[in-house]
mmCIF file with all atom_site columns, C-alpha atoms in Angstrom:
data_model
loop_
_atom_site.group_PDB
_atom_site.id
_atom_site.type_symbol
_atom_site.label_atom_id
_atom_site.label_alt_id
_atom_site.label_comp_id
_atom_site.label_asym_id
_atom_site.label_entity_id
_atom_site.label_seq_id
_atom_site.pdbx_PDB_ins_code
_atom_site.Cartn_x
_atom_site.Cartn_y
_atom_site.Cartn_z
_atom_site.occupancy
_atom_site.B_iso_or_equiv
_atom_site.pdbx_formal_charge
_atom_site.auth_seq_id
_atom_site.auth_comp_id
_atom_site.auth_asym_id
_atom_site.auth_atom_id
_atom_site.pdbx_PDB_model_num
ATOM 1   C CA . UNK L 1 1   ? -5.163  8.345   -6.222  1.00 45.00 ? 1   UNK L CA 1
ATOM 2   C CA . UNK L 1 2   ? -8.669  8.302   -4.946  1.00 46.00 ? 2   UNK L CA 1
ATOM 3   C CA . UNK L 1 3   ? -9.672  4.805   -3.988  1.00 49.00 ? 3   UNK L CA 1
ATOM 4   C CA . UNK L 1 4   ? -12.429 3.778   -1.686  1.00 47.00 ? 4   UNK L CA 1
ATOM 5   C CA . UNK L 1 5   ? -11.321 1.684   1.240   1.00 51.00 ? 5   UNK L CA 1
ATOM 6   C CA . UNK L 1 6   ? -13.638 -0.274  3.450   1.00 52.00 ? 6   UNK L CA 1
ATOM 7   C CA . UNK L 1 7   ? -12.498 -0.885  6.996   1.00 53.00 ? 7   UNK L CA 1
ATOM 8   C CA . UNK L 1 8   ? -11.870 -4.616  7.204   1.00 51.00 ? 8   UNK L CA 1
ATOM 9   C CA . UNK L 1 9   ? -13.714 -6.388  9.987   1.00 54.00 ? 9   UNK L CA 1
ATOM 10  C CA . UNK L 1 10  ? -11.601 -8.739  12.028  1.00 63.00 ? 10  UNK L CA 1
ATOM 11  C CA . UNK L 1 11  ? -8.251  -6.968  11.665  1.00 71.00 ? 11  UNK L CA 1
ATOM 12  C CA . UNK L 1 12  ? -7.259  -5.599  15.048  1.00 82.00 ? 12  UNK L CA 1
ATOM 13  C CA . UNK L 1 13  ? -3.457  -5.688  14.875  1.00 91.00 ? 13  UNK L CA 1
ATOM 14  C CA . UNK L 1 14  ? -3.204  -1.899  14.960  1.00 93.00 ? 14  UNK L CA 1
ATOM 15  C CA . UNK L 1 15  ? -6.499  -0.669  16.384  1.00 93.00 ? 15  UNK L CA 1
ATOM 16  C CA . UNK L 1 16  ? -6.469  3.085   17.050  1.00 95.00 ? 16  UNK L CA 1
ATOM 17  C CA . UNK L 1 17  ? -10.076 4.311   17.303  1.00 94.00 ? 17  UNK L CA 1
ATOM 18  C CA . UNK L 1 18  ? -10.686 8.026   16.850  1.00 94.00 ? 18  UNK L CA 1
ATOM 19  C CA . UNK L 1 19  ? -13.975 9.389   18.156  1.00 94.00 ? 19  UNK L CA 1
ATOM 20  C CA . UNK L 1 20  ? -15.640 11.687  15.648  1.00 92.00 ? 20  UNK L CA 1
ATOM 21  C CA . UNK L 1 21  ? -16.799 14.097  18.373  1.00 92.00 ? 21  UNK L CA 1
ATOM 22  C CA . UNK L 1 22  ? -13.289 14.468  19.840  1.00 90.00 ? 22  UNK L CA 1
ATOM 23  C CA . UNK L 1 23  ? -10.883 14.582  16.902  1.00 94.00 ? 23  UNK L CA 1
ATOM 24  C CA . UNK L 1 24  ? -7.320  15.419  17.937  1.00 94.00 ? 24  UNK L CA 1
ATOM 25  C CA . UNK L 1 25  ? -5.412  17.885  15.770  1.00 95.00 ? 25  UNK L CA 1
ATOM 26  C CA . UNK L 1 26  ? -2.379  15.617  15.702  1.00 96.00 ? 26  UNK L CA 1
ATOM 27  C CA . UNK L 1 27  ? -1.912  11.864  16.037  1.00 96.00 ? 27  UNK L CA 1
ATOM 28  C CA . UNK L 1 28  ? 1.409   10.069  16.535  1.00 96.00 ? 28  UNK L CA 1
ATOM 29  C CA . UNK L 1 29  ? 1.409   6.324   15.922  1.00 96.00 ? 29  UNK L CA 1
ATOM 30  C CA . UNK L 1 30  ? 3.746   4.324   18.116  1.00 95.00 ? 30  UNK L CA 1
ATOM 31  C CA . UNK L 1 31  ? 3.648   0.556   17.850  1.00 96.00 ? 31  UNK L CA 1
ATOM 32  C CA . UNK L 1 32  ? 4.490   -2.359  20.110  1.00 96.00 ? 32  UNK L CA 1
ATOM 33  C CA . UNK L 1 33  ? 6.578   -5.401  19.218  1.00 97.00 ? 33  UNK L CA 1
ATOM 34  C CA . UNK L 1 34  ? 3.422   -7.522  19.372  1.00 97.00 ? 34  UNK L CA 1
ATOM 35  C CA . UNK L 1 35  ? 1.555   -5.233  16.936  1.00 97.00 ? 35  UNK L CA 1
ATOM 36  C CA . UNK L 1 36  ? 4.449   -5.221  14.472  1.00 97.00 ? 36  UNK L CA 1
ATOM 37  C CA . UNK L 1 37  ? 4.768   -9.025  14.709  1.00 97.00 ? 37  UNK L CA 1
ATOM 38  C CA . UNK L 1 38  ? 1.046   -9.413  13.961  1.00 96.00 ? 38  UNK L CA 1
ATOM 39  C CA . UNK L 1 39  ? 1.284   -7.025  10.992  1.00 97.00 ? 39  UNK L CA 1
ATOM 40  C CA . UNK L 1 40  ? 4.343   -8.879  9.662   1.00 97.00 ? 40  UNK L CA 1
ATOM 41  C CA . UNK L 1 41  ? 2.322   -12.086 9.708   1.00 96.00 ? 41  UNK L CA 1
ATOM 42  C CA . UNK L 1 42  ? -0.679  -10.391 8.079   1.00 95.00 ? 42  UNK L CA 1
ATOM 43  C CA . UNK L 1 43  ? 1.452   -8.960  5.245   1.00 96.00 ? 43  UNK L CA 1
ATOM 44  C CA . UNK L 1 44  ? 3.647   -12.071 4.842   1.00 95.00 ? 44  UNK L CA 1
ATOM 45  C CA . UNK L 1 45  ? 6.965   -10.383 5.580   1.00 97.00 ? 45  UNK L CA 1
ATOM 46  C CA . UNK L 1 46  ? 9.658   -11.633 7.944   1.00 97.00 ? 46  UNK L CA 1
ATOM 47  C CA . UNK L 1 47  ? 9.434   -8.729  10.366  1.00 97.00 ? 47  UNK L CA 1
ATOM 48  C CA . UNK L 1 48  ? 8.605   -5.073  10.816  1.00 98.00 ? 48  UNK L CA 1
ATOM 49  C CA . UNK L 1 49  ? 11.274  -3.773  13.219  1.00 98.00 ? 49  UNK L CA 1
ATOM 50  C CA . UNK L 1 50  ? 9.934   -0.208  13.162  1.00 98.00 ? 50  UNK L CA 1
ATOM 51  C CA . UNK L 1 51  ? 6.606   1.446   12.343  1.00 98.00 ? 51  UNK L CA 1
ATOM 52  C CA . UNK L 1 52  ? 5.454   4.958   13.135  1.00 97.00 ? 52  UNK L CA 1
ATOM 53  C CA . UNK L 1 53  ? 3.290   7.702   11.697  1.00 97.00 ? 53  UNK L CA 1
ATOM 54  C CA . UNK L 1 54  ? 2.705   11.404  12.220  1.00 98.00 ? 54  UNK L CA 1
ATOM 55  C CA . UNK L 1 55  ? -0.780  12.441  11.165  1.00 98.00 ? 55  UNK L CA 1
ATOM 56  C CA . UNK L 1 56  ? -2.620  15.770  11.188  1.00 97.00 ? 56  UNK L CA 1
ATOM 57  C CA . UNK L 1 57  ? -6.419  15.490  11.462  1.00 97.00 ? 57  UNK L CA 1
ATOM 58  C CA . UNK L 1 58  ? -8.864  18.136  10.295  1.00 96.00 ? 58  UNK L CA 1
ATOM 59  C CA . UNK L 1 59  ? -12.643 18.169  10.143  1.00 94.00 ? 59  UNK L CA 1
ATOM 60  C CA . UNK L 1 60  ? -13.939 19.567  6.831   1.00 92.00 ? 60  UNK L CA 1
ATOM 61  C CA . UNK L 1 61  ? -17.276 19.689  5.037   1.00 90.00 ? 61  UNK L CA 1
ATOM 62  C CA . UNK L 1 62  ? -16.203 16.637  3.008   1.00 89.00 ? 62  UNK L CA 1
ATOM 63  C CA . UNK L 1 63  ? -15.285 14.586  6.098   1.00 92.00 ? 63  UNK L CA 1
ATOM 64  C CA . UNK L 1 64  ? -12.294 14.114  8.355   1.00 95.00 ? 64  UNK L CA 1
ATOM 65  C CA . UNK L 1 65  ? -9.019  14.591  6.526   1.00 95.00 ? 65  UNK L CA 1
ATOM 66  C CA . UNK L 1 66  ? -5.907  12.783  7.770   1.00 97.00 ? 66  UNK L CA 1
ATOM 67  C CA . UNK L 1 67  ? -2.574  13.786  6.231   1.00 96.00 ? 67  UNK L CA 1
ATOM 68  C CA . UNK L 1 68  ? 1.008   13.038  7.161   1.00 97.00 ? 68  UNK L CA 1
ATOM 69  C CA . UNK L 1 69  ? 3.638   10.367  6.827   1.00 97.00 ? 69  UNK L CA 1
ATOM 70  C CA . UNK L 1 70  ? 4.072   6.714   7.666   1.00 98.00 ? 70  UNK L CA 1
ATOM 71  C CA . UNK L 1 71  ? 7.570   5.317   8.213   1.00 98.00 ? 71  UNK L CA 1
ATOM 72  C CA . UNK L 1 72  ? 8.532   1.679   8.584   1.00 98.00 ? 72  UNK L CA 1
ATOM 73  C CA . UNK L 1 73  ? 11.425  -0.706  8.342   1.00 98.00 ? 73  UNK L CA 1
ATOM 74  C CA . UNK L 1 74  ? 10.531  -3.944  6.582   1.00 98.00 ? 74  UNK L CA 1
ATOM 75  C CA . UNK L 1 75  ? 12.441  -7.239  6.493   1.00 97.00 ? 75  UNK L CA 1
ATOM 76  C CA . UNK L 1 76  ? 11.226  -9.658  3.860   1.00 96.00 ? 76  UNK L CA 1
ATOM 77  C CA . UNK L 1 77  ? 12.532  -12.463 1.665   1.00 95.00 ? 77  UNK L CA 1
ATOM 78  C CA . UNK L 1 78  ? 13.957  -11.529 -1.724  1.00 93.00 ? 78  UNK L CA 1
ATOM 79  C CA . UNK L 1 79  ? 11.657  -12.670 -4.539  1.00 91.00 ? 79  UNK L CA 1
ATOM 80  C CA . UNK L 1 80  ? 14.641  -14.316 -6.268  1.00 90.00 ? 80  UNK L CA 1
ATOM 81  C CA . UNK L 1 81  ? 16.974  -15.644 -3.557  1.00 92.00 ? 81  UNK L CA 1
ATOM 82  C CA . UNK L 1 82  ? 14.438  -15.947 -0.692  1.00 93.00 ? 82  UNK L CA 1
ATOM 83  C CA . UNK L 1 83  ? 17.106  -14.428 1.599   1.00 94.00 ? 83  UNK L CA 1
ATOM 84  C CA . UNK L 1 84  ? 15.862  -11.769 4.002   1.00 95.00 ? 84  UNK L CA 1
ATOM 85  C CA . UNK L 1 85  ? 16.804  -8.153  3.352   1.00 96.00 ? 85  UNK L CA 1
ATOM 86  C CA . UNK L 1 86  ? 15.611  -4.929  4.897   1.00 96.00 ? 86  UNK L CA 1
ATOM 87  C CA . UNK L 1 87  ? 14.463  -1.618  3.458   1.00 96.00 ? 87  UNK L CA 1
ATOM 88  C CA . UNK L 1 88  ? 12.778  1.557   4.600   1.00 97.00 ? 88  UNK L CA 1
ATOM 89  C CA . UNK L 1 89  ? 9.249   2.621   3.714   1.00 97.00 ? 89  UNK L CA 1
ATOM 90  C CA . UNK L 1 90  ? 8.328   6.300   3.728   1.00 97.00 ? 90  UNK L CA 1
ATOM 91  C CA . UNK L 1 91  ? 4.749   6.867   2.582   1.00 95.00 ? 91  UNK L CA 1
ATOM 92  C CA . UNK L 1 92  ? 2.721   10.045  2.353   1.00 95.00 ? 92  UNK L CA 1
ATOM 93  C CA . UNK L 1 93  ? -0.710  9.592   3.894   1.00 95.00 ? 93  UNK L CA 1
ATOM 94  C CA . UNK L 1 94  ? -3.820  11.351  2.569   1.00 95.00 ? 94  UNK L CA 1
ATOM 95  C CA . UNK L 1 95  ? -7.096  9.878   3.829   1.00 95.00 ? 95  UNK L CA 1
ATOM 96  C CA . UNK L 1 96  ? -10.661 11.156  3.954   1.00 93.00 ? 96  UNK L CA 1
ATOM 97  C CA . UNK L 1 97  ? -12.927 9.498   6.515   1.00 94.00 ? 97  UNK L CA 1
ATOM 98  C CA . UNK L 1 98  ? -16.612 9.810   5.649   1.00 92.00 ? 98  UNK L CA 1
ATOM 99  C CA . UNK L 1 99  ? -19.727 8.421   7.348   1.00 89.00 ? 99  UNK L CA 1
ATOM 100 C CA . UNK L 1 100 ? -21.068 5.233   5.820   1.00 84.00 ? 100 UNK L CA 1
ATOM 101 C CA . UNK L 1 101 ? -23.186 5.997   2.762   1.00 77.00 ? 101 UNK L CA 1
ATOM 102 C CA . UNK L 1 102 ? -21.517 9.356   2.075   1.00 73.00 ? 102 UNK L CA 1
ATOM 103 C CA . UNK L 1 103 ? -18.566 8.137   0.038   1.00 68.00 ? 103 UNK L CA 1
ATOM 104 C CA . UNK L 1 104 ? -18.358 9.084   -3.617  1.00 68.00 ? 104 UNK L CA 1
ATOM 105 C CA . UNK L 1 105 ? -20.539 6.679   -5.579  1.00 66.00 ? 105 UNK L CA 1
ATOM 106 C CA . UNK L 1 106 ? -19.927 5.605   -9.141  1.00 64.00 ? 106 UNK L CA 1
ATOM 107 C CA . UNK L 1 107 ? -22.151 3.735   -11.563 1.00 67.00 ? 107 UNK L CA 1
ATOM 108 C CA . UNK L 1 108 ? -21.034 0.184   -12.245 1.00 71.00 ? 108 UNK L CA 1
ATOM 109 C CA . UNK L 1 109 ? -19.826 0.850   -15.815 1.00 73.00 ? 109 UNK L CA 1
ATOM 110 C CA . UNK L 1 110 ? -18.951 4.525   -15.301 1.00 72.00 ? 110 UNK L CA 1
ATOM 111 C CA . UNK L 1 111 ? -15.539 5.640   -16.469 1.00 76.00 ? 111 UNK L CA 1
ATOM 112 C CA . UNK L 1 112 ? -13.728 7.312   -13.605 1.00 70.00 ? 112 UNK L CA 1
ATOM 113 C CA . UNK L 1 113 ? -10.704 9.574   -13.890 1.00 71.00 ? 113 UNK L CA 1
ATOM 114 C CA . UNK L 1 114 ? -8.453  9.118   -10.862 1.00 67.00 ? 114 UNK L CA 1
ATOM 115 C CA . UNK L 1 115 ? -6.876  12.152  -9.264  1.00 70.00 ? 115 UNK L CA 1
ATOM 116 C CA . UNK L 1 116 ? -3.481  11.341  -7.777  1.00 70.00 ? 116 UNK L CA 1
ATOM 117 C CA . UNK L 1 117 ? -3.771  14.265  -5.343  1.00 76.00 ? 117 UNK L CA 1
ATOM 118 C CA . UNK L 1 118 ? -7.182  13.292  -3.952  1.00 80.00 ? 118 UNK L CA 1
ATOM 119 C CA . UNK L 1 119 ? -7.217  11.487  -0.594  1.00 88.00 ? 119 UNK L CA 1
ATOM 120 C CA . UNK L 1 120 ? -8.333  7.879   -0.316  1.00 87.00 ? 120 UNK L CA 1
ATOM 121 C CA . UNK L 1 121 ? -11.917 7.699   0.959   1.00 88.00 ? 121 UNK L CA 1
ATOM 122 C CA . UNK L 1 122 ? -12.641 5.469   3.918   1.00 89.00 ? 122 UNK L CA 1
ATOM 123 C CA . UNK L 1 123 ? -16.184 4.958   5.175   1.00 89.00 ? 123 UNK L CA 1
ATOM 124 C CA . UNK L 1 124 ? -16.820 4.475   8.866   1.00 90.00 ? 124 UNK L CA 1
ATOM 125 C CA . UNK L 1 125 ? -19.882 3.346   10.759  1.00 89.00 ? 125 UNK L CA 1
ATOM 126 C CA . UNK L 1 126 ? -20.962 4.858   14.059  1.00 89.00 ? 126 UNK L CA 1
ATOM 127 C CA . UNK L 1 127 ? -19.202 7.557   16.037  1.00 92.00 ? 127 UNK L CA 1
ATOM 128 C CA . UNK L 1 128 ? -15.576 6.485   15.492  1.00 92.00 ? 128 UNK L CA 1
ATOM 129 C CA . UNK L 1 129 ? -13.160 5.365   12.816  1.00 93.00 ? 129 UNK L CA 1
ATOM 130 C CA . UNK L 1 130 ? -10.042 3.222   13.118  1.00 94.00 ? 130 UNK L CA 1
ATOM 131 C CA . UNK L 1 131 ? -7.025  5.287   12.071  1.00 95.00 ? 131 UNK L CA 1
ATOM 132 C CA . UNK L 1 132 ? -4.717  2.407   12.997  1.00 95.00 ? 132 UNK L CA 1
ATOM 133 C CA . UNK L 1 133 ? -6.369  0.026   10.534  1.00 94.00 ? 133 UNK L CA 1
ATOM 134 C CA . UNK L 1 134 ? -6.256  2.695   7.817   1.00 94.00 ? 134 UNK L CA 1
ATOM 135 C CA . UNK L 1 135 ? -2.524  3.114   8.454   1.00 96.00 ? 135 UNK L CA 1
ATOM 136 C CA . UNK L 1 136 ? -2.055  -0.674  8.442   1.00 95.00 ? 136 UNK L CA 1
ATOM 137 C CA . UNK L 1 137 ? -3.735  -0.818  5.026   1.00 93.00 ? 137 UNK L CA 1
ATOM 138 C CA . UNK L 1 138 ? -1.506  2.018   3.813   1.00 94.00 ? 138 UNK L CA 1
ATOM 139 C CA . UNK L 1 139 ? 1.545   0.032   4.929   1.00 96.00 ? 139 UNK L CA 1
ATOM 140 C CA . UNK L 1 140 ? 0.208   -3.120  3.273   1.00 95.00 ? 140 UNK L CA 1
ATOM 141 C CA . UNK L 1 141 ? -0.104  -1.300  -0.051  1.00 93.00 ? 141 UNK L CA 1
ATOM 142 C CA . UNK L 1 142 ? 3.476   -0.006  0.260   1.00 95.00 ? 142 UNK L CA 1
ATOM 143 C CA . UNK L 1 143 ? 4.942   -3.511  0.625   1.00 96.00 ? 143 UNK L CA 1
ATOM 144 C CA . UNK L 1 144 ? 5.964   -5.067  -2.694  1.00 93.00 ? 144 UNK L CA 1
ATOM 145 C CA . UNK L 1 145 ? 5.658   -8.861  -2.326  1.00 92.00 ? 145 UNK L CA 1
ATOM 146 C CA . UNK L 1 146 ? 7.974   -9.328  -5.329  1.00 91.00 ? 146 UNK L CA 1
ATOM 147 C CA . UNK L 1 147 ? 10.677  -6.938  -4.164  1.00 92.00 ? 147 UNK L CA 1
ATOM 148 C CA . UNK L 1 148 ? 14.198  -8.087  -4.961  1.00 91.00 ? 148 UNK L CA 1
ATOM 149 C CA . UNK L 1 149 ? 17.116  -7.949  -2.563  1.00 91.00 ? 149 UNK L CA 1
ATOM 150 C CA . UNK L 1 150 ? 20.637  -6.740  -3.293  1.00 90.00 ? 150 UNK L CA 1
ATOM 151 C CA . UNK L 1 151 ? 21.863  -10.187 -4.419  1.00 90.00 ? 151 UNK L CA 1
ATOM 152 C CA . UNK L 1 152 ? 19.040  -10.898 -6.896  1.00 88.00 ? 152 UNK L CA 1
ATOM 153 C CA . UNK L 1 153 ? 20.983  -10.013 -10.069 1.00 88.00 ? 153 UNK L CA 1
ATOM 154 C CA . UNK L 1 154 ? 23.973  -12.081 -8.949  1.00 89.00 ? 154 UNK L CA 1
ATOM 155 C CA . UNK L 1 155 ? 21.715  -15.086 -8.213  1.00 88.00 ? 155 UNK L CA 1
ATOM 156 C CA . UNK L 1 156 ? 20.037  -14.752 -11.629 1.00 86.00 ? 156 UNK L CA 1
ATOM 157 C CA . UNK L 1 157 ? 23.404  -14.607 -13.391 1.00 86.00 ? 157 UNK L CA 1
ATOM 158 C CA . UNK L 1 158 ? 24.681  -17.657 -11.485 1.00 87.00 ? 158 UNK L CA 1
ATOM 159 C CA . UNK L 1 159 ? 21.558  -19.577 -12.503 1.00 85.00 ? 159 UNK L CA 1
ATOM 160 C CA . UNK L 1 160 ? 21.748  -18.357 -16.123 1.00 83.00 ? 160 UNK L CA 1
ATOM 161 C CA . UNK L 1 161 ? 18.453  -16.501 -15.865 1.00 81.00 ? 161 UNK L CA 1
ATOM 162 C CA . UNK L 1 162 ? 18.047  -13.274 -17.833 1.00 75.00 ? 162 UNK L CA 1
ATOM 163 C CA . UNK L 1 163 ? 16.160  -10.412 -16.242 1.00 65.00 ? 163 UNK L CA 1
ATOM 164 C CA . UNK L 1 164 ? 12.824  -9.363  -17.727 1.00 63.00 ? 164 UNK L CA 1
ATOM 165 C CA . UNK L 1 165 ? 13.923  -5.801  -17.060 1.00 62.00 ? 165 UNK L CA 1
ATOM 166 C CA . UNK L 1 166 ? 16.792  -5.935  -19.567 1.00 57.00 ? 166 UNK L CA 1
ATOM 167 C CA . UNK L 1 167 ? 15.238  -3.667  -22.196 1.00 51.00 ? 167 UNK L CA 1
ATOM 168 C CA . UNK L 1 168 ? 18.355  -3.686  -24.392 1.00 58.00 ? 168 UNK L CA 1
ATOM 169 C CA . UNK L 1 169 ? 18.154  -7.415  -25.050 1.00 61.00 ? 169 UNK L CA 1
ATOM 170 C CA . UNK L 1 170 ? 16.672  -8.444  -28.366 1.00 64.00 ? 170 UNK L CA 1
ATOM 171 C CA . UNK L 1 171 ? 13.653  -10.759 -28.162 1.00 65.00 ? 171 UNK L CA 1
ATOM 172 C CA . UNK L 1 172 ? 14.553  -14.451 -28.436 1.00 66.00 ? 172 UNK L CA 1
ATOM 173 C CA . UNK L 1 173 ? 12.663  -17.612 -29.207 1.00 69.00 ? 173 UNK L CA 1
ATOM 174 C CA . UNK L 1 174 ? 10.705  -19.118 -32.117 1.00 71.00 ? 174 UNK L CA 1
ATOM 175 C CA . UNK L 1 175 ? 8.152   -16.297 -32.359 1.00 74.00 ? 175 UNK L CA 1
ATOM 176 C CA . UNK L 1 176 ? 10.861  -13.610 -32.322 1.00 70.00 ? 176 UNK L CA 1
ATOM 177 C CA . UNK L 1 177 ? 12.767  -15.486 -35.051 1.00 72.00 ? 177 UNK L CA 1
ATOM 178 C CA . UNK L 1 178 ? 9.619   -15.797 -37.178 1.00 73.00 ? 178 UNK L CA 1
ATOM 179 C CA . UNK L 1 179 ? 8.899   -12.078 -36.826 1.00 73.00 ? 179 UNK L CA 1
ATOM 180 C CA . UNK L 1 180 ? 12.487  -11.246 -37.701 1.00 73.00 ? 180 UNK L CA 1
ATOM 181 C CA . UNK L 1 181 ? 12.144  -13.441 -40.799 1.00 72.00 ? 181 UNK L CA 1
ATOM 182 C CA . UNK L 1 182 ? 9.011   -11.570 -41.885 1.00 74.00 ? 182 UNK L CA 1
ATOM 183 C CA . UNK L 1 183 ? 10.825  -8.249  -41.564 1.00 68.00 ? 183 UNK L CA 1
ATOM 184 C CA . UNK L 1 184 ? 13.736  -9.580  -43.663 1.00 64.00 ? 184 UNK L CA 1
ATOM 185 C CA . UNK L 1 185 ? 11.324  -10.886 -46.359 1.00 60.00 ? 185 UNK L CA 1
ATOM 186 C CA . UNK L 1 186 ? 9.722   -7.428  -46.644 1.00 58.00 ? 186 UNK L CA 1
ATOM 187 C CA . UNK L 1 187 ? 13.089  -5.746  -47.054 1.00 57.00 ? 187 UNK L CA 1
ATOM 188 C CA . UNK L 1 188 ? 13.029  -3.922  -43.713 1.00 55.00 ? 188 UNK L CA 1
#
């Protein structure tokens, strides 16, 4: 999906500047414990034991295209039990770095059709862009703050809570009963 990302000032947990005049063909992200700890705090997860990326960079007429993959291991509390659990993240990366002022512009009320294959546009100012921050933002979008751990269904059942995801369950409550009564009155 094409979305425009603005590099966030102040975030330096994963700074990896790339000079526009010396773009490498390939970039491998390796992270330190300190960087992963800072990102875990930023994204409100318990820890990020592993984070890496393999990115190909190419200069095109549209800008600098970065494609590849980002892999991470995330440990975060379950949204139901609050117990930590871990899971793997494997994200495809498709970014387009463009000089400030050259990003696609849309009118305020213009209807825009998103293209899921188009890279995310990221504007940069000056003679470098921060690939590390772009990858940090990609990771942040991949983390689901409401993700449920393996014991979530068991905890719900023990507490007598029904899952919102149970599509087979008939609606319950006063409104559902009133609607059911209307259907019965009309002979349906």
